[in-house]
Structure formats: C-alpha cells, structure tokens
XYZ file of C-alpha atoms in Angstrom:
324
model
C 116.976 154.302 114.317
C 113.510 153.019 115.663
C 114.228 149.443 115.785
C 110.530 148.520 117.167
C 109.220 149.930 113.565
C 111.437 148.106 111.793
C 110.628 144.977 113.758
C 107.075 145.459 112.429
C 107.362 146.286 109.347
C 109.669 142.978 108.709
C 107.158 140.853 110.779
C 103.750 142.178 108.479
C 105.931 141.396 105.396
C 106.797 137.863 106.615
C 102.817 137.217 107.908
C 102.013 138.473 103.586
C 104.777 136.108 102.469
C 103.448 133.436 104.673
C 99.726 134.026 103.894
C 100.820 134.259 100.144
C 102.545 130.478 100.270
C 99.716 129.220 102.026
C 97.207 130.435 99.247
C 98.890 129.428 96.406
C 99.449 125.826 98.198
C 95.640 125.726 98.939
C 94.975 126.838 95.314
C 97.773 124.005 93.929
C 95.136 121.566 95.928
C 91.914 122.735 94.548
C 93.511 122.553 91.101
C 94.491 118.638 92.058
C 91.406 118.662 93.063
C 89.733 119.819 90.237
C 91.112 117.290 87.723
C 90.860 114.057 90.082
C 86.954 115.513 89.960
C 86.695 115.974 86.308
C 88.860 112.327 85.864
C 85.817 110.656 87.536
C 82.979 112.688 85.529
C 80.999 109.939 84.275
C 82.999 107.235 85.374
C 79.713 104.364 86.386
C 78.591 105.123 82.842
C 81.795 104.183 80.799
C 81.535 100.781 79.425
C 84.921 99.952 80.256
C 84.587 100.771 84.158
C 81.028 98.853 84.068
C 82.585 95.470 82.084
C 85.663 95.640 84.226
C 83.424 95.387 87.771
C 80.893 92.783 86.289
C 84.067 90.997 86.070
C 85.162 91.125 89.033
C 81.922 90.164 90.789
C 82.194 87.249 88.459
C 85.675 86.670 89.393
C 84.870 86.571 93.080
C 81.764 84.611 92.846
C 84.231 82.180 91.137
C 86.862 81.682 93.699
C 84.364 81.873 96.405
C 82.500 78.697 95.373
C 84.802 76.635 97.240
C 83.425 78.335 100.690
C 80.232 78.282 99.154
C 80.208 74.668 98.718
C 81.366 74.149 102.190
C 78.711 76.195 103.875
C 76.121 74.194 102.063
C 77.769 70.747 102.639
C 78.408 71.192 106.340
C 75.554 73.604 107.076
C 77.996 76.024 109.124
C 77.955 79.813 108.956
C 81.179 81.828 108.291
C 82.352 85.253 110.425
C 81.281 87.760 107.219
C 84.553 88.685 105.958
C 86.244 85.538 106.265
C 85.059 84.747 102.833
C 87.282 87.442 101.614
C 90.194 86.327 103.884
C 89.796 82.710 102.007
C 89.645 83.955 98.590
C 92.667 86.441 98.433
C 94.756 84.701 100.645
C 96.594 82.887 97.698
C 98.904 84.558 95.294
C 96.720 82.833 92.225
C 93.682 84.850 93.450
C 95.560 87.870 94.121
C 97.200 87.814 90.343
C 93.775 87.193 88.412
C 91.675 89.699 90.863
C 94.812 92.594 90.009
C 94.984 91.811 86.275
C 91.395 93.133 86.094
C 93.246 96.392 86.397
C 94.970 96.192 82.866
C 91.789 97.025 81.633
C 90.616 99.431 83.864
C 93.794 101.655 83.537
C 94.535 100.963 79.965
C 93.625 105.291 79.105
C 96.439 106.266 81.661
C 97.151 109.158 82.196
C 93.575 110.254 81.486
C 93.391 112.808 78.636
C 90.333 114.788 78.447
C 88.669 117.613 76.399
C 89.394 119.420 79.534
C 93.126 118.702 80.039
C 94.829 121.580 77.696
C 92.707 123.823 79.432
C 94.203 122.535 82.649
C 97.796 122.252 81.392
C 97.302 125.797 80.820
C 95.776 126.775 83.977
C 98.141 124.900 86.183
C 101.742 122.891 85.854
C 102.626 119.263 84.272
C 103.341 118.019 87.826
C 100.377 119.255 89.374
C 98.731 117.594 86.296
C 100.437 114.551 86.928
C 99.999 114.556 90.678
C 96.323 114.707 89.925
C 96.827 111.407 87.938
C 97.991 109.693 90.775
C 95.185 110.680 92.881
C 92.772 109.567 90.733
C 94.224 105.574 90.608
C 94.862 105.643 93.889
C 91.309 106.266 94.687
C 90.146 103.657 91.501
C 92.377 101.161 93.494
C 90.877 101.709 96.688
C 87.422 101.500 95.128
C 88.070 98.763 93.317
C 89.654 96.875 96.436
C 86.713 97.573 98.109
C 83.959 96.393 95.668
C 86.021 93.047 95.810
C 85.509 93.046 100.084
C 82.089 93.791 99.122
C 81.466 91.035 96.768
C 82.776 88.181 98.623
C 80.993 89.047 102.225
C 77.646 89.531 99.974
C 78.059 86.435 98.233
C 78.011 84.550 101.606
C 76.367 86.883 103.777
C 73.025 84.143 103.711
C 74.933 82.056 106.495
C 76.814 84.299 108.089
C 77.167 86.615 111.116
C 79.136 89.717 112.302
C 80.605 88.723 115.276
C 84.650 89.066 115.666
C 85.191 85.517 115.929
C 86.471 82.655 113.549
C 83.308 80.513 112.843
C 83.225 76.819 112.985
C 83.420 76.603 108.673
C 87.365 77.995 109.649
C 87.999 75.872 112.715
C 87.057 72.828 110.484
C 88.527 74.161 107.328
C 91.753 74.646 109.357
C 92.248 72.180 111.855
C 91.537 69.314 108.759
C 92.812 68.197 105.625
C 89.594 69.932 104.240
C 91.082 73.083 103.468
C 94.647 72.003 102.229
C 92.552 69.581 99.569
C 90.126 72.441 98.745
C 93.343 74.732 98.535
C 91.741 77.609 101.242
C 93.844 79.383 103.034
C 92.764 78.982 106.309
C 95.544 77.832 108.895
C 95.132 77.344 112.425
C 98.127 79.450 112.926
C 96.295 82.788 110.995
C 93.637 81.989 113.551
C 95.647 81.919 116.856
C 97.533 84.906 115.772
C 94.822 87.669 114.844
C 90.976 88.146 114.897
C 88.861 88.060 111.950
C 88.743 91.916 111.475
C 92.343 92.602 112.191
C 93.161 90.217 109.692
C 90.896 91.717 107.079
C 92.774 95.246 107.089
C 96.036 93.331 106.774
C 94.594 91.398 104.016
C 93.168 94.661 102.418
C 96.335 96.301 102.684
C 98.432 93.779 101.062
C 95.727 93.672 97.938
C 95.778 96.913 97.910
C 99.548 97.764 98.015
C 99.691 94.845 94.988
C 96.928 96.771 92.997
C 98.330 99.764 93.577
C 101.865 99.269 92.186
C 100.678 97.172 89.050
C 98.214 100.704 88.865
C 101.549 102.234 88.619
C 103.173 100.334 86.153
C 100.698 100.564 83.936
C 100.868 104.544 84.098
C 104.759 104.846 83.763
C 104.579 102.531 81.183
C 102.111 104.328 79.259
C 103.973 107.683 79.818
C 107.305 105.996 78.474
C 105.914 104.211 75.969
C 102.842 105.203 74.475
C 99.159 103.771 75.324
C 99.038 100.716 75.136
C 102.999 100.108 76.334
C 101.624 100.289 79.703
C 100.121 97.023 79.321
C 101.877 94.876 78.467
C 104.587 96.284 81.094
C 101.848 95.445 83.449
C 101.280 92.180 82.284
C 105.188 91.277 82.384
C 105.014 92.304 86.096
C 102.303 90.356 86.765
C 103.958 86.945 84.898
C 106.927 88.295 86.938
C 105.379 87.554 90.317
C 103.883 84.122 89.222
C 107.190 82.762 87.907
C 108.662 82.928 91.211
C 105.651 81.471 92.857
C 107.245 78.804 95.412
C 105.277 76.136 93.844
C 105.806 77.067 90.059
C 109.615 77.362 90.455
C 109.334 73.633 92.393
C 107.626 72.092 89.258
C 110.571 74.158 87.061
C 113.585 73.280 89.034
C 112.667 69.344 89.708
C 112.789 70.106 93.474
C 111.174 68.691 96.484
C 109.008 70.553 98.984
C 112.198 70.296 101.737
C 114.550 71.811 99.313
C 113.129 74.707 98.233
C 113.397 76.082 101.535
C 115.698 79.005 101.682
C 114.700 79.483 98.356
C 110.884 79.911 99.063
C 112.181 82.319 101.871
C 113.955 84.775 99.467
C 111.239 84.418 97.118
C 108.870 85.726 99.821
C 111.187 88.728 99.935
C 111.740 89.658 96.691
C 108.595 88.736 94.711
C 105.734 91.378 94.950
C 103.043 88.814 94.339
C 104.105 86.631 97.296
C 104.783 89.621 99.041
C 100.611 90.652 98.916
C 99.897 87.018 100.018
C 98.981 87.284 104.048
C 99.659 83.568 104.623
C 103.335 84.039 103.296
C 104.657 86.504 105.989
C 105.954 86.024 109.300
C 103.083 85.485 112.224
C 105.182 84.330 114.929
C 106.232 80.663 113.687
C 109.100 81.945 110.747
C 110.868 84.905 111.678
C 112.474 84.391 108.391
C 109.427 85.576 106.209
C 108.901 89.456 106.145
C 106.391 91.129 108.353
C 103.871 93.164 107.662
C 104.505 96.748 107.971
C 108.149 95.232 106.253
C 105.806 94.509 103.227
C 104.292 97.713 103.140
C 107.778 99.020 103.309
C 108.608 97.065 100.064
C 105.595 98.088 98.394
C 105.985 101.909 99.004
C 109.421 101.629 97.740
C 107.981 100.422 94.788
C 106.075 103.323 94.331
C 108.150 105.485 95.151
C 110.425 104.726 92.218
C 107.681 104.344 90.014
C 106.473 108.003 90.830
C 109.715 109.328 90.589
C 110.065 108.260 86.958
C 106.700 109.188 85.832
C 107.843 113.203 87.447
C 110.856 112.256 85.225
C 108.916 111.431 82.171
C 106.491 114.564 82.774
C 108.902 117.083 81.680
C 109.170 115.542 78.175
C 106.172 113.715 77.856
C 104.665 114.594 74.201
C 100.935 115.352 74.420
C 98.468 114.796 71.403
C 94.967 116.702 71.028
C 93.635 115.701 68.357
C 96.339 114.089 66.308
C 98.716 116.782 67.174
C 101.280 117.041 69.672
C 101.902 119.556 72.583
C-alpha cells in the first residue's frame, strides 16, 4: 500500500474542506454585511433619526449650561472634553441622554422591503446577527455625536492640552461644583488625566446605551413593536429608583445610613453602574471598578442576545399584513 499517496490525497481533501469553511464563513460576513448596509440606507434622511439627534444636541446644550455659565462668570477656559466629563458624570444625565434611544430604536428589528429577500438568501440568525450590528454601531454613533456636542458647545474657551483646566480645579476644590451639582471631584482629578478619563466615561455611556439598545430589541421580538418600549422604559425607571439619593428621600434615611446600602446599589443598579464618579478610584475599594463594570454590562448583553437567538427561531414575521 503506498502510504505517501494516501497521505496526499487525505491532506488535498482536508486543504478543500478547510478552504470550503473559510468561504462560506467569509460569505456568512458579507451577507451580515450586506443587511447592516442596507439597515443604514437612508438613515440621515429619516425623520425619526434627524428629530432624535436635534434632541440630543438640545439635550446637551441643556445640561451643559451649568459649565457654560461658569466659563463666562469666571472667565476660565476648560480642557475640551471636560465638558463632556461634567455633563454625563451623573446618573440623571446619563438616564435622559439614553432614553433618547426609545425613539431611535422603536422599528427594532428593522424590517425592510429587502428583508424576505434576505431571509431567503441567508439564515434567521445571520439575519438577526445583522440586527445587532447595526445598534451597536447606532449606539456608538450616537455616543459619539453626544462627545461631539458638548466639546463644540464649549470649544470658544477651551484648549486641547491633557491637563485639568483651572474651571475644574475651582469647580472641584470648592463648594462651587457640589452647589451647581458638577461632577468634578478633586479625587477624579488626582487619579486620571482628562483623556483617560474620557474613554472611561465613553465606555460606561456606551455600555448603558447599549444594553437599554438591547432591551428594546428583545422586547420588541417577544412582544410585538411597540413592547420593546415600554420594556425599555421600565429599565430605565428601574435604574433611577435605586438611585442612592431617590431611595434616601423614600426610606426617611440620612446620608450616614445609607451607606452599605448605596454600596450594593452601586453594584447592582445598571444606571449607577454607567456613572464614572460611583466606582472605585483608589479611596472605596468597596465600589466596583471599571473593567468590573464592563464585566456587568457584557453580562447583560450577553443574556439579552441569547434570548433574542431564542426568540429568532419562532419569531412570526409580517410583510404586508401577513405572517411568515
């Protein structure tokens, strides 16, 4: 028996089998691909999408009037991001800049002319995986439009240096900034530099945005459009319920007994757990970290994917009145 030919023959069948896996995972991509591109075909030109980010630049020329005022009072510049680091470094400003996303990802999933044609053409999942593509991007986008908004709305007196400006030195080593309700500490200031503590910032937004994104799709696949919400919207009065402060006013307690209370809070409320200010930065070892945070978060989404793969099997599609 000629072993060596055999040996060949096996290893040119295992390089087709190989090249034939590869193909059809390249082709599963381009099909992903294909809908996350047709998803965003004409997206600047829907009303909803152009409403939805006039609102936010409203919403962030709101909550940045406090800096704004400060700037002009005092006549100091401000490092140009540290604007954003003010205005979503509170859960309150975090909640209203996410519920913006109710109305942006009421349509979940997206259904198209298009999409038969692509149910046909590829599988549910790939279908569905396209989905998530397409508000993960939305999220990012619309994360960034917020950074955007706030430096631009300050950038007059301010400079790009990676240093904390004088506006933060006096907003956080006063009673200025606890009256105006900023949230700039001297401890966020010793800890990190301006543009480390953007991405941090960023990334807890984002994480927020992102999961609410998700709710609102599984809710919409479970129960109808719509569903999704009002799901959302319970996760969102979810988050502010347990607010430190809010539970305080509800329980009749004093600052120095709510404690260990505000501590578990921090841990299991995804609203506080977006909030930079609320984590540990080397004074409370008690309060989650970071990465712990983004741990929590992609947990979160985790579950929430897995039930909108469950959902996809049996999800009921309509074209035109009818189901498919």
């Amino acid at each position: 028996m000629n072993f060596s030919k055999l040996k060949t023959e096996d290893s040119t069948h295992t390089g087709k089998f190989t090249r034939i896996g590869l193909a059809g995972k390249s082709n599963g991509i381009r099909q992903i691909c294909g809908i996350v591109h047709y998803n965003f075909a004409g997206f600047f030109q829907t009303p909803k999408v152009i409403f939805t980010f006039l609102l936010e630049f409203v919403l962030s020329f709101l909550l940045t009037g406090r800096i704004m005022a400060v700037m002009e009072n005092y006549n100091t510049p401000v490092q140009a991001i540290e604007p954003f680091l003010w205005t979503f470094g509170d859960g309150t400003a975090v909640l209203l800049s996410s519920l913006l996303l109710l109305l942006l990802f009421s349509d979940l999933p997206k259904l198209t002319p298009l999409t038969p044609y692509q149910l046909v053409r590829t599988t549910k999942r790939k279908w569905l995986f396209g989905q998530f593509v397409y508000v993960i991007l939305v999220t990012v986008l619309y994360t960034v439009f917020m950074l955007l908004f706030t430096t631009v709305l300050c950038m007059k007196n301010s400079y790009p240096g990676n240093l904390w400006s004088e506006t933060a030195a006096m907003l956080g080593y006063s009673e200025l900034g606890k009256n105006l309700q900023v949230p700039s500490t001297v401890r966020v200031m010793e800890s990190i530099s301006p543009y480390g503590c953007m991405v941090q910032v960023f990334l807890l937004l984002f994480c927020y945005s992102l999961t609410l994104s998700f709710v609102i799709l599984v809710g919409n696949l479970y129960k109808g459009k719509t569903k999704g919400m009002v799901l959302g919207l319970l996760y969102s009065i979810f988050g502010f319920l347990l607010d430190p402060n809010v539970l305080a006013a509800l329980l009749h307690k004093e600052k120095y007994e709510m404690y260990q209370i505000n501590v578990l809070i921090c841990w299991i409320s995804p609203l506080n757990q977006a909030v930079y200010g609320k984590h540990d930065l080397g004074y409370d070892l008690l309060l989650p970290k970071i990465w712990q945070s983004c741990i929590f978060f992609g947990v979160v989404l985790l579950v929430l994917a897995v039930l909108a793969l469950r959902r996809m099997k049996r999800y009921p599609f309509e074209f035109l009145g009818e189901k498919a």
